[in-house]
Short mmCIF file of C-alpha atoms in Angstrom, two decimals:
data_model
loop_
_atom_site.label_atom_id
_atom_site.label_comp_id
_atom_site.label_asym_id
_atom_site.label_seq_id
_atom_site.Cartn_x
_atom_site.Cartn_y
_atom_site.Cartn_z
CA MET F 38 -44.44 -0.08 36.52
CA ARG F 39 -40.90 -2.44 36.55
CA ALA F 40 -42.48 -5.54 35.64
CA SER F 41 -45.19 -3.76 32.67
CA LEU F 42 -41.73 -2.12 31.81
CA SER F 43 -39.72 -5.75 31.47
CA ASP F 44 -42.84 -6.97 29.62
CA MET F 45 -42.82 -4.42 27.27
CA VAL F 46 -39.02 -4.85 26.96
CA TRP F 47 -39.21 -8.87 26.62
CA ARG F 48 -42.29 -8.55 24.06
CA ALA F 49 -40.27 -5.84 21.92
CA ARG F 50 -37.14 -8.23 22.12
CA TYR F 51 -39.17 -11.44 21.43
CA GLY F 52 -41.01 -10.14 18.56
CA GLY F 53 -38.70 -8.90 17.05
CA ARG F 54 -37.65 -12.00 16.64
CA LEU F 55 -40.34 -13.55 15.88
CA GLY F 56 -40.46 -11.45 13.11
CA GLN F 57 -37.18 -12.15 11.33
CA ILE F 58 -37.78 -15.82 12.21
CA THR F 59 -41.15 -15.16 10.09
CA ALA F 60 -39.37 -13.23 7.17
CA ALA F 61 -36.31 -15.91 6.76
CA MET F 62 -38.98 -19.42 6.47
CA GLY F 63 -40.95 -16.43 4.21
CA LEU F 64 -37.45 -15.82 2.08
CA GLY F 65 -36.98 -19.71 2.29
CA LEU F 66 -40.27 -20.63 0.92
CA ALA F 67 -40.07 -18.39 -1.56
CA LEU F 68 -37.00 -19.61 -2.90
CA GLY F 69 -37.69 -22.97 -2.57
CA LEU F 70 -40.86 -22.53 -4.72
CA LEU F 71 -37.83 -20.64 -7.94
CA THR F 72 -35.38 -23.13 -7.14
CA ARG F 73 -38.28 -26.03 -7.89
CA LYS F 74 -38.47 -24.68 -11.20
CA VAL F 75 -35.49 -23.97 -12.11
CA ILE F 76 -34.69 -27.93 -11.19
CA SER F 77 -37.85 -28.71 -13.41
CA TRP F 78 -35.27 -27.19 -16.65
CA ALA F 79 -32.37 -29.15 -14.79
CA GLY F 80 -34.60 -32.85 -15.03
CA SER F 81 -31.87 -34.43 -12.92
CA SER F 82 -32.60 -36.32 -8.94
CA ASN F 83 -29.55 -35.90 -8.41
CA TYR F 84 -29.32 -32.02 -8.89
CA ARG F 85 -32.19 -32.16 -7.63
CA LEU F 86 -32.38 -33.47 -4.16
CA ALA F 87 -28.57 -31.14 -3.46
CA ILE F 88 -30.57 -28.01 -4.15
CA VAL F 89 -33.20 -28.38 -1.80
CA ALA F 90 -30.54 -30.23 1.28
CA CYS F 91 -29.33 -26.25 0.54
CA LEU F 92 -31.90 -24.94 0.68
CA ILE F 93 -33.22 -26.55 3.88
CA LEU F 94 -29.11 -25.66 5.16
CA PHE F 95 -30.05 -21.94 4.36
CA ILE F 96 -33.89 -22.29 5.55
CA VAL F 97 -32.57 -23.92 9.35
CA GLY F 98 -29.97 -21.92 9.38
CA VAL F 99 -31.31 -18.52 8.63
CA VAL F 100 -34.51 -19.22 11.16
CA VAL F 101 -31.32 -20.44 14.81
CA SER F 102 -29.07 -17.29 13.61
CA VAL F 103 -31.65 -14.75 11.99
CA ASP F 104 -28.77 -14.34 9.97
CA ALA F 105 -28.72 -14.32 6.80
CA ARG F 106 -25.55 -13.05 5.00
CA LYS F 107 -23.57 -15.47 7.30
CA VAL F 108 -26.06 -18.25 6.51
CA LEU F 109 -25.22 -17.79 2.90
CA LEU F 110 -21.13 -16.84 3.17
CA VAL F 111 -21.39 -20.41 5.28
CA CYS F 112 -23.13 -21.63 2.43
CA VAL F 113 -21.28 -20.80 -0.10
CA ALA F 114 -17.98 -22.19 1.40
CA LEU F 115 -19.56 -25.61 1.50
CA THR F 116 -21.24 -25.70 -1.94
CA ILE F 117 -18.28 -24.30 -3.33
CA PRO F 118 -16.01 -27.92 -3.71
CA VAL F 119 -19.79 -30.30 -4.53
CA ASN F 120 -19.29 -28.54 -8.04
CA LEU F 121 -22.52 -29.43 -8.98
CA SER F 122 -23.46 -26.95 -12.29
CA PHE F 123 -26.13 -27.16 -14.02
CA ALA F 124 -28.09 -25.23 -18.35
CA PRO F 125 -31.10 -22.92 -16.21
CA LEU F 126 -32.73 -23.09 -19.68
CA GLY F 127 -32.07 -26.31 -20.39
CA GLN F 128 -29.39 -25.91 -23.50
CA PRO F 129 -26.85 -28.46 -23.39
CA VAL F 130 -23.62 -26.43 -22.57
CA LEU F 131 -20.40 -27.94 -23.52
CA VAL F 132 -17.22 -28.84 -21.26
CA ASN F 133 -14.50 -26.52 -21.57
CA PRO F 134 -11.38 -28.13 -20.79
CA GLY F 135 -9.23 -24.67 -20.45
CA GLY F 136 -11.50 -22.15 -18.14
CA ALA F 137 -16.01 -21.34 -18.06
CA ALA F 138 -17.77 -22.78 -20.68
CA ALA F 139 -19.55 -21.12 -23.38
CA GLY F 140 -23.14 -20.58 -22.02
CA PHE F 141 -25.90 -19.94 -19.06
CA VAL F 142 -24.40 -22.66 -16.47
CA LEU F 143 -25.63 -22.26 -12.52
CA TYR F 144 -22.90 -24.03 -10.47
CA LEU F 145 -24.60 -24.78 -6.46
CA TYR F 146 -22.87 -22.48 -4.75
CA ASP F 147 -24.21 -19.79 -7.17
CA LEU F 148 -27.69 -20.29 -5.19
CA PRO F 149 -26.01 -18.74 -2.07
CA LEU F 150 -23.66 -16.60 -3.81
CA LEU F 151 -26.13 -14.65 -6.03
CA LEU F 152 -28.59 -13.53 -2.92
CA LEU F 153 -25.42 -12.62 -0.41
CA LEU F 154 -23.90 -10.05 -3.58
CA VAL F 155 -27.78 -8.86 -3.97
CA ILE F 156 -27.22 -8.15 -0.17
CA TRP F 157 -23.79 -6.40 -0.08
CA LEU F 158 -24.55 -5.19 -2.41
CA PHE F 159 -27.44 -3.18 -1.47
CA ASP F 160 -25.37 -2.74 2.50
CA THR F 161 -23.42 -0.54 0.15
CA LEU F 162 -25.29 1.36 -2.11
CA SER F 163 -27.40 2.20 1.20
CA GLY F 164 -24.51 3.19 3.27
CA LYS F 165 -24.98 0.03 6.15
CA GLU F 166 -21.47 -1.21 5.29
CA PRO F 167 -18.74 1.25 4.43
CA PHE F 168 -16.60 0.93 0.96
CA PHE F 169 -13.15 1.50 0.19
CA VAL F 170 -10.66 -0.27 -2.03
CA THR F 171 -7.31 -1.93 -0.77
CA PRO F 172 -4.18 -2.41 -3.18
CA VAL F 173 -5.49 -5.86 -3.74
CA ASP F 174 -9.31 -4.32 -5.38
CA LEU F 175 -6.69 -2.74 -7.73
CA VAL F 176 -4.93 -4.76 -8.70
CA ALA F 177 -7.62 -7.79 -8.86
CA LEU F 178 -9.48 -5.21 -11.25
CA LEU F 179 -5.97 -4.26 -13.38
CA VAL F 180 -6.40 -8.49 -13.76
CA ILE F 181 -10.37 -8.09 -15.15
CA ALA F 182 -9.50 -5.08 -17.02
CA TRP F 183 -6.36 -6.12 -18.74
CA SER F 184 -8.23 -9.82 -19.51
CA VAL F 185 -11.12 -7.77 -21.94
CA LEU F 186 -8.26 -6.13 -23.46
CA SER F 187 -6.64 -10.21 -24.23
CA MET F 188 -10.27 -10.40 -26.42
CA TYR F 189 -8.32 -7.96 -29.43
CA ASN F 190 -7.04 -11.23 -29.93
CA ALA F 191 -9.43 -14.19 -28.92
CA PRO F 192 -11.40 -16.17 -31.92
CA ASP F 193 -14.77 -16.76 -29.76
CA LEU F 194 -15.53 -14.32 -27.44
CA GLY F 195 -18.59 -16.01 -26.41
CA LEU F 196 -14.97 -18.41 -23.64
CA SER F 197 -13.41 -15.18 -23.50
CA ALA F 198 -17.56 -13.76 -21.88
CA ALA F 199 -17.84 -16.33 -19.57
CA GLU F 200 -14.89 -16.20 -18.09
CA LEU F 201 -14.43 -12.72 -17.72
CA LEU F 202 -18.51 -13.14 -16.17
CA ARG F 203 -16.79 -15.68 -13.67
CA MET F 204 -13.77 -13.68 -12.25
CA PHE F 205 -16.07 -10.74 -11.54
CA LYS F 206 -18.38 -12.77 -10.15
CA LEU F 207 -15.96 -14.70 -7.83
CA TYR F 208 -14.05 -11.03 -6.80
CA LEU F 209 -17.25 -9.61 -5.69
CA LEU F 210 -17.25 -13.34 -3.53
CA ALA F 211 -14.01 -11.35 -1.79
CA ARG F 212 -15.48 -8.16 -1.33
CA ALA F 213 -18.48 -10.09 0.39
CA ALA F 214 -16.15 -12.14 2.34
CA MET F 215 -14.14 -8.89 3.45
CA THR F 216 -17.58 -6.90 3.93
CA TYR F 217 -19.43 -9.68 6.34
CA ILE F 218 -16.66 -11.19 8.28
CA LYS F 219 -16.03 -8.24 11.08
CA SER F 220 -15.36 -10.56 13.74
CA ARG F 221 -13.24 -13.91 15.53
CA ALA F 222 -17.08 -15.49 16.05
CA MET F 223 -17.70 -14.97 12.07
CA MET F 224 -13.85 -16.25 10.88
CA ARG F 225 -14.57 -19.27 13.08
CA TRP F 226 -18.20 -20.47 11.15
CA VAL F 227 -16.45 -19.40 7.30
CA LEU F 228 -13.17 -21.58 8.25
CA ALA F 229 -16.13 -24.43 9.79
CA ALA F 230 -17.63 -24.80 6.88
CA LEU F 231 -14.68 -24.64 5.19
CA PHE F 232 -12.64 -27.74 6.81
CA VAL F 233 -16.08 -29.82 6.71
CA GLY F 234 -16.35 -29.56 3.40
CA LEU F 235 -12.74 -30.76 3.09
CA MET F 236 -13.69 -33.34 5.45
CA GLY F 237 -16.81 -34.38 2.92
CA GLN F 238 -14.74 -34.91 0.15
CA SER F 239 -12.38 -37.08 2.24
CA LEU F 240 -15.00 -39.35 3.26
CA LEU F 241 -16.19 -39.65 -0.30
CA ALA F 242 -12.53 -40.06 -1.41
CA LEU F 243 -12.43 -43.16 0.78
CA LEU F 244 -15.84 -44.52 0.15
CA GLN F 245 -14.54 -43.83 -3.47
CA TYR F 246 -11.60 -46.18 -3.14
CA THR F 247 -12.58 -48.72 -1.38
CA ARG F 248 -16.19 -48.90 -2.65
CA GLY F 249 -15.82 -47.77 -6.85
CA ALA F 250 -18.82 -45.77 -5.84
CA ARG F 251 -19.21 -42.69 -8.35
CA PHE F 252 -22.97 -41.55 -6.06
CA GLY F 253 -24.03 -40.17 -9.32
CA LEU F 254 -22.65 -35.99 -8.56
CA GLY F 255 -20.73 -35.58 -11.15
CA ASP F 256 -17.70 -37.05 -9.39
CA PHE F 257 -15.29 -39.88 -11.32
CA THR F 258 -12.64 -42.14 -10.97
CA VAL F 259 -9.67 -42.74 -12.97
CA GLY F 260 -7.76 -45.42 -13.46
CA ASP F 261 -3.78 -45.25 -13.06
CA THR F 262 -0.75 -46.88 -12.09
CA SER F 263 -2.00 -46.83 -8.18
CA VAL F 264 -3.40 -49.46 -5.71
CA ASN F 265 -6.64 -51.51 -7.74
CA GLY F 266 -5.77 -48.73 -10.41
CA VAL F 267 -8.04 -46.29 -9.06
CA ARG F 268 -7.35 -42.09 -8.31
CA VAL F 269 -10.09 -40.77 -6.77
CA SER F 270 -11.75 -37.14 -6.85
CA GLY F 271 -14.15 -36.57 -4.61
CA THR F 272 -16.66 -33.97 -6.43
CA ILE F 273 -13.63 -31.67 -7.24
CA GLY F 274 -13.96 -33.23 -11.05
CA TRP F 275 -10.51 -34.65 -11.46
CA PRO F 276 -7.83 -36.16 -9.15
CA ASN F 277 -5.30 -33.80 -9.79
CA THR F 278 -7.45 -31.40 -8.50
CA LEU F 279 -8.68 -32.62 -5.51
CA GLY F 280 -5.39 -32.96 -4.34
CA ALA F 281 -4.49 -29.40 -4.80
CA TYR F 282 -7.99 -28.27 -2.88
CA ALA F 283 -7.51 -30.93 -0.64
CA ALA F 284 -3.63 -30.31 0.26
CA ALA F 285 -4.83 -26.43 0.32
CA LEU F 286 -6.86 -26.93 3.31
CA THR F 287 -5.11 -28.92 5.03
CA VAL F 288 -2.65 -26.69 5.04
CA LEU F 289 -4.70 -24.45 6.36
CA ALA F 290 -5.75 -26.71 9.02
CA PHE F 291 -2.41 -27.30 10.63
CA SER F 292 -1.85 -23.45 11.07
CA VAL F 293 -5.00 -22.90 13.34
CA TRP F 294 -3.83 -25.89 14.74
CA VAL F 295 -0.07 -25.73 15.74
CA CYS F 296 -0.89 -21.75 16.54
CA GLY F 297 -3.38 -23.19 19.53
CA ALA F 298 -7.70 -23.96 19.14
CA SER F 299 -10.64 -22.93 21.09
CA GLY F 300 -14.40 -24.65 20.82
CA VAL F 301 -15.22 -26.24 18.05
CA LEU F 302 -12.03 -25.56 16.32
CA SER F 303 -10.39 -26.94 18.73
CA LEU F 304 -12.36 -30.33 17.53
CA LEU F 305 -12.48 -29.72 14.71
CA VAL F 306 -9.35 -28.93 13.53
CA PRO F 307 -7.13 -31.69 14.27
CA ILE F 308 -10.11 -34.15 12.48
CA ALA F 309 -9.47 -32.00 9.09
CA PHE F 310 -6.34 -31.94 9.34
CA VAL F 311 -5.85 -35.81 9.67
CA THR F 312 -8.43 -36.93 7.60
CA GLY F 313 -8.12 -34.32 5.02
CA LEU F 314 -5.25 -36.19 4.28
CA ALA F 315 -6.62 -38.82 3.03
CA PRO F 316 -8.08 -37.27 -0.80
CA VAL F 317 -4.20 -35.55 -0.59
CA ILE F 318 -2.62 -39.40 -1.23
CA LEU F 319 -6.00 -41.07 -2.19
CA SER F 320 -5.63 -38.38 -5.24
CA PHE F 321 -2.08 -39.79 -6.05
CA SER F 322 -1.19 -36.36 -7.33
CA ARG F 323 2.62 -35.90 -7.09
CA GLY F 324 2.27 -31.83 -7.90
CA ALA F 325 -0.46 -31.99 -4.24
CA TRP F 326 2.40 -34.49 -2.84
CA PHE F 327 5.13 -32.12 -2.76
CA SER F 328 3.08 -28.72 -2.78
CA LEU F 329 1.48 -30.12 0.77
CA VAL F 330 5.05 -30.56 2.04
CA ILE F 331 6.21 -27.47 1.11
CA GLY F 332 3.23 -25.84 3.17
CA LEU F 333 3.63 -27.29 5.92
CA GLY F 334 6.95 -26.60 6.15
CA VAL F 335 6.13 -22.41 5.56
CA CYS F 336 3.80 -22.74 8.04
CA PHE F 337 5.53 -24.41 10.63
CA GLY F 338 8.26 -22.15 10.33
CA LEU F 339 6.52 -19.25 10.71
CA ALA F 340 4.64 -20.32 13.44
CA VAL F 341 7.88 -20.59 15.57
CA TYR F 342 9.21 -17.81 13.97
CA ALA F 343 6.81 -15.44 14.79
CA ARG F 344 6.42 -17.35 18.30
CA LYS F 345 2.52 -18.51 17.78
CA THR F 346 2.93 -21.63 19.12
CA SER F 347 4.07 -23.76 22.31
CA PHE F 348 6.20 -27.47 23.21
CA ARG F 349 2.74 -28.78 24.07
CA ARG F 350 0.97 -28.18 20.70
CA LEU F 351 3.90 -29.52 19.19
CA VAL F 352 3.35 -32.63 20.41
CA ALA F 353 -0.15 -32.70 20.42
CA VAL F 354 0.63 -31.53 16.42
CA GLY F 355 3.19 -34.26 16.43
CA ALA F 356 1.43 -37.33 17.53
CA GLY F 357 -1.10 -36.05 14.51
CA LEU F 358 1.38 -36.77 12.90
CA VAL F 359 2.74 -39.98 13.51
CA VAL F 360 -1.61 -40.58 13.37
CA ALA F 361 -0.36 -39.60 9.28
CA LEU F 362 2.26 -41.83 8.67
CA ILE F 363 0.48 -44.51 10.61
CA LEU F 364 -2.65 -44.39 8.02
CA VAL F 365 -0.15 -43.44 5.91
CA LEU F 366 1.79 -46.81 5.78
CA PRO F 367 -0.87 -49.04 3.56
CA PHE F 368 0.12 -46.68 1.31
CA GLN F 369 3.80 -47.42 1.19
CA GLY F 370 4.28 -49.17 -2.21
CA ALA F 371 1.35 -46.83 -4.51
CA ILE F 372 3.54 -43.70 -3.59
CA VAL F 373 6.60 -44.96 -4.24
CA GLN F 374 5.30 -46.84 -7.39
CA ARG F 375 3.54 -43.51 -8.34
CA LEU F 376 6.79 -41.23 -7.51
CA SER F 377 8.57 -43.99 -9.52
CA THR F 378 6.50 -43.19 -12.96
CA LEU F 379 7.82 -39.74 -13.02
CA THR F 380 10.97 -39.78 -15.10
CA ALA F 381 11.84 -37.75 -18.21
CA SER F 382 11.06 -39.99 -20.55
CA ALA F 383 7.47 -40.96 -19.37
CA SER F 384 4.10 -40.27 -21.26
CA GLN F 385 2.65 -38.22 -18.81
CA VAL F 386 6.26 -36.11 -19.30
CA VAL F 387 6.53 -35.66 -21.96
CA ASP F 388 3.09 -34.16 -22.88
CA ARG F 389 3.27 -32.05 -20.72
CA LEU F 390 6.67 -30.48 -22.32
CA TYR F 391 5.04 -30.39 -25.73
CA LEU F 392 1.72 -28.58 -24.14
CA ASP F 393 4.69 -25.49 -22.95
CA GLN F 394 5.88 -25.87 -25.77
CA VAL F 395 2.85 -24.54 -27.08
CA ALA F 396 2.30 -22.24 -24.42
CA LEU F 397 5.92 -20.69 -25.27
CA ASN F 398 4.57 -20.60 -29.14
CA MET F 399 1.87 -18.47 -28.90
CA ILE F 400 3.87 -16.10 -26.06
CA ARG F 401 6.71 -15.59 -29.00
CA GLN F 402 3.27 -14.21 -31.40
CA HIS F 403 1.33 -12.43 -28.74
CA PRO F 404 3.46 -11.18 -26.26
CA LEU F 405 1.05 -8.01 -25.39
CA LEU F 406 -2.19 -9.03 -25.57
CA GLY F 407 -1.93 -12.89 -25.53
CA ILE F 408 -4.90 -15.13 -27.38
CA GLY F 409 -7.52 -13.87 -25.53
CA ILE F 410 -9.09 -15.27 -22.72
CA ASN F 411 -10.54 -18.26 -22.19
CA ASN F 412 -9.23 -19.93 -25.77
CA PHE F 413 -5.63 -21.78 -25.13
CA VAL F 414 -7.70 -25.24 -25.91
CA ALA F 415 -9.57 -23.50 -28.89
CA VAL F 416 -6.71 -22.54 -30.71
CA MET F 417 -3.91 -24.86 -29.67
CA PRO F 418 -3.65 -26.48 -33.05
CA ARG F 419 -2.27 -23.04 -34.62
CA TYR F 420 0.19 -23.45 -32.24
CA ASP F 421 1.01 -27.02 -31.96
CA THR F 422 4.55 -28.09 -33.82
CA THR F 423 4.56 -31.08 -31.49
CA GLY F 424 1.52 -32.85 -32.69
CA VAL F 425 0.33 -32.87 -28.98
CA SER F 426 -2.81 -31.03 -30.11
CA LEU F 427 -4.47 -34.27 -32.03
CA TYR F 428 -4.31 -36.47 -29.38
CA PHE F 429 -4.35 -34.63 -25.68
CA LEU F 430 -6.38 -31.16 -26.83
CA GLN F 431 -6.02 -29.80 -23.11
CA PRO F 432 -4.55 -26.62 -21.79
CA VAL F 433 -0.99 -26.19 -21.04
CA HIS F 434 0.05 -28.24 -17.38
CA ASN F 435 1.42 -24.78 -15.95
CA TRP F 436 -0.78 -21.64 -14.69
CA PHE F 437 1.50 -19.00 -15.36
CA LEU F 438 2.26 -20.07 -18.60
CA PHE F 439 -1.54 -20.71 -19.41
CA VAL F 440 -2.10 -17.37 -18.12
CA ALA F 441 0.97 -15.67 -20.79
CA ALA F 442 -0.17 -17.52 -22.93
CA GLU F 443 -3.77 -16.25 -22.63
CA THR F 444 -3.34 -12.68 -21.95
CA GLY F 445 0.49 -11.59 -22.31
CA LEU F 446 3.33 -10.99 -20.45
CA PRO F 447 1.46 -7.87 -18.66
CA GLY F 448 -1.74 -10.32 -17.39
CA LEU F 449 1.18 -12.48 -15.88
CA ALA F 450 2.50 -9.96 -14.17
CA LEU F 451 -0.78 -8.41 -12.10
CA ARG F 452 -1.35 -11.37 -10.91
CA LEU F 453 2.14 -12.21 -9.73
CA LEU F 454 1.40 -8.83 -8.53
CA LEU F 455 -1.82 -10.00 -6.71
CA ILE F 456 -0.18 -13.31 -5.44
CA GLY F 457 2.58 -11.18 -3.56
CA LEU F 458 -0.23 -8.94 -2.85
CA LEU F 459 -2.08 -11.90 -1.19
CA LEU F 460 1.29 -13.74 0.91
CA GLY F 461 1.84 -9.53 2.32
CA ALA F 462 -1.29 -9.14 3.64
CA GLY F 463 -1.11 -12.54 4.92
CA LEU F 464 2.37 -11.83 6.85
CA HIS F 465 1.27 -8.96 7.61
CA THR F 466 -1.80 -10.85 9.73
CA ALA F 467 0.82 -12.96 11.42
CA ARG F 468 2.34 -10.87 13.15
CA SER F 469 -0.90 -9.82 14.75
CA ALA F 470 -1.17 -9.70 18.73
CA ASP F 471 -3.65 -11.64 18.65
CA ARG F 472 -3.04 -15.31 17.96
CA PHE F 473 -5.83 -16.04 16.38
CA TRP F 474 -5.40 -13.45 13.78
CA ALA F 475 -1.77 -14.47 13.72
CA ALA F 476 -2.98 -18.61 12.49
CA CYS F 477 -4.91 -17.74 10.15
CA GLY F 478 -2.61 -15.15 9.01
CA ILE F 479 -0.14 -18.05 8.56
CA GLY F 480 -2.70 -21.10 7.42
CA LEU F 481 -3.30 -18.19 4.74
CA VAL F 482 0.34 -17.98 3.42
CA GLY F 483 0.33 -21.73 3.41
CA ALA F 484 -2.45 -22.41 1.29
CA PHE F 485 -1.62 -19.43 -1.24
CA VAL F 486 1.78 -21.14 -1.31
CA VAL F 487 0.18 -24.61 -1.89
CA LEU F 488 -1.91 -23.49 -4.53
CA SER F 489 1.37 -21.28 -6.93
CA CYS F 490 3.28 -24.68 -6.28
CA THR F 491 0.65 -26.96 -7.25
CA ASN F 492 0.01 -24.91 -10.86
CA LEU F 493 3.29 -24.78 -11.60
CA VAL F 494 3.05 -28.20 -12.75
CA ASP F 495 -0.76 -28.20 -13.24
CA VAL F 496 -4.04 -26.00 -15.18
CA HIS F 497 -5.70 -25.77 -11.43
CA LEU F 498 -7.14 -22.50 -11.00
CA SER F 499 -8.69 -22.63 -14.10
CA THR F 500 -11.25 -24.92 -13.02
CA ASP F 501 -14.44 -23.19 -11.38
CA VAL F 502 -14.68 -24.98 -7.75
CA MET F 503 -10.07 -23.89 -7.39
CA GLN F 504 -11.02 -20.85 -8.46
CA GLY F 505 -13.56 -20.51 -6.26
CA LEU F 506 -11.62 -21.37 -3.79
CA PHE F 507 -9.00 -19.27 -4.61
CA TRP F 508 -11.31 -16.16 -4.08
CA LEU F 509 -12.83 -16.66 -1.53
CA LEU F 510 -8.79 -17.26 0.52
CA VAL F 511 -8.99 -13.84 -0.80
CA GLY F 512 -11.70 -12.60 0.69
CA LEU F 513 -11.24 -14.29 3.89
CA THR F 514 -7.19 -12.48 3.92
CA LEU F 515 -8.25 -9.17 3.49
CA ALA F 516 -10.72 -9.81 6.16
CA ALA F 517 -7.88 -11.13 8.17
CA ASN F 518 -5.11 -8.76 7.61
CA ARG F 519 -7.98 -6.27 8.56
CA LEU F 520 -9.13 -6.87 12.01
CA GLY F 521 -5.06 -8.06 12.92
CA VAL F 522 -4.07 -4.91 12.58
CA GLY F 523 -6.23 -3.44 14.26
CA ALA F 524 -5.44 -5.99 17.34
CA ASN F 525 -1.91 -5.12 16.85
CA ALA F 526 -3.08 -1.19 17.74
CA ARG F 527 -5.11 -2.39 19.91
CA GLU F 528 -1.67 -3.72 21.63
CA ALA F 529 -0.12 -0.59 21.14
CA VAL F 530 -2.35 1.74 23.22
CA VAL F 531 -2.54 -1.01 26.12
CA ALA F 532 1.74 -1.17 25.42
CA PRO F 533 2.58 1.48 28.85
CA HIS F 534 0.11 -0.96 31.04
CA ALA F 535 1.55 -4.58 30.18
CA ALA F 536 3.64 -6.10 32.56
CA PRO F 537 7.47 -5.32 33.79
CA ALA F 538 10.64 -5.92 30.72
CA GLY F 539 11.54 -8.50 33.39
CA GLN F 540 8.40 -10.41 33.13
CA ALA F 541 9.23 -10.89 29.03
CA ARG F 542 9.97 -13.90 27.18
CA GLN F 543 12.91 -15.50 27.04
CA GLY F 544 15.00 -17.60 24.96
CA SER F 545 16.11 -18.20 21.15
CA LEU F 546 13.16 -20.75 20.56
CA ALA F 547 10.69 -18.82 23.79
CA PHE F 548 7.08 -21.17 22.22
CA THR F 549 4.21 -19.13 24.03
CA ARG F 550 1.97 -20.51 25.98
CA ALA F 551 -2.13 -19.31 25.90
CA HIS F 552 -1.59 -17.35 28.90
CA ASP F 553 1.09 -15.06 28.05
CA ASP F 554 -0.32 -13.99 24.72
CA PRO F 555 -2.28 -10.28 25.49
CA ALA F 556 -5.07 -11.78 23.45
CA GLY F 557 -5.57 -14.97 25.14
CA PRO F 558 -6.49 -18.60 23.12
CA PHE F 559 -8.82 -18.61 20.29
#
């Protein structure tokens, strides 16, 4: 009787798993057939190869983990930096340097994202997943709503509609990430995907720099005064944007490393940190360099202040920094040369000041609603008193001025409030009793600091890759804050049973060791 009961349990368990695997393979086959039709419209072998690879990754992931939500979220994190886009309807879409293009354009990450959002919507409407609203949600929706109002002054409503659609889609990505990240294991998966993507960009950057490889995937190099006359861009699309992307994720990896990691992350994080410096350096982006230093300083200070690191861990991180400095030495001359070109009379500086003047002219004439979301470049000649639009038709290289020009001063205030709430949530998470969530909070604060600093001298957050990364980090921040606060609540419950006061940490610096933290290491 006992044997037959065990046999029934075995059949039920593995029969159900076999059914899930079969369903996953059927779904993958259906997606493959649909994508084959879409790719036939795109007419590019490189796109076909990349998207088929993405589908294979999805199918294998679902078969192995039997968790479509986790695999889809990981696929989104992996494919955001690939930056492959195509027009499924076959009509050419003009590139818009100031934001989303006016037309039906799909990016590689849209394939897993759209399926993830369908599942998320079904889970939410059916009550399977709880729906709750945070202050960040309210402000994000206000940002979108005010951007809709700014369309009143927009001469090209198609451009505005495309940008609003992208904003709402990526906001839903943040909601889905916040919903489905319910454990440290899930957060590790997403972080690992981000770090693997960073290492992939590092490899591409090295190949671009040393071999001039382009790979036919939409990436390109830009001639400049650096060594060999090359600045790399990976697949991000522009060297400065690659530098900002790599700097943000390198700071996140540094935070997780300096606070201690175990399992797969213990090997992945130091590699991601060291290799992540390659695209930052080879992009020759001065904004990325300065922002990286500021972000690393912020993360280090928070880790020490919150007592989430140890002396042994700092020694290991210090050794990694020494290795990184050794790798930087061959580029010392190029770095110095790049920094020496940053003078008040340099053409790049003069052009950016002219662009600032154009943005200020827009703000003076339209302080409330701006000139319309995603219309800066379209109306730029009307407000140009310097002549810069005749030879440099680009958005102002200051994202905050850019937002104020397009959506008015209230639009800028809402964006600043959103960033402030995210920094506050990250700092709150940094005080978590669980060192893993504290490390995530510290790293996410550092990433947002880097993004804010780089966008003082550029407009990266108007690009698809950086907007996708930003909103994915928003979802990670909200999830880490929710789970980190939960760890604090559990710590408060067990506090009466904690060690005697005489065994408390001593000293002004009081670095913690893995066994000192009740939550343990990662």
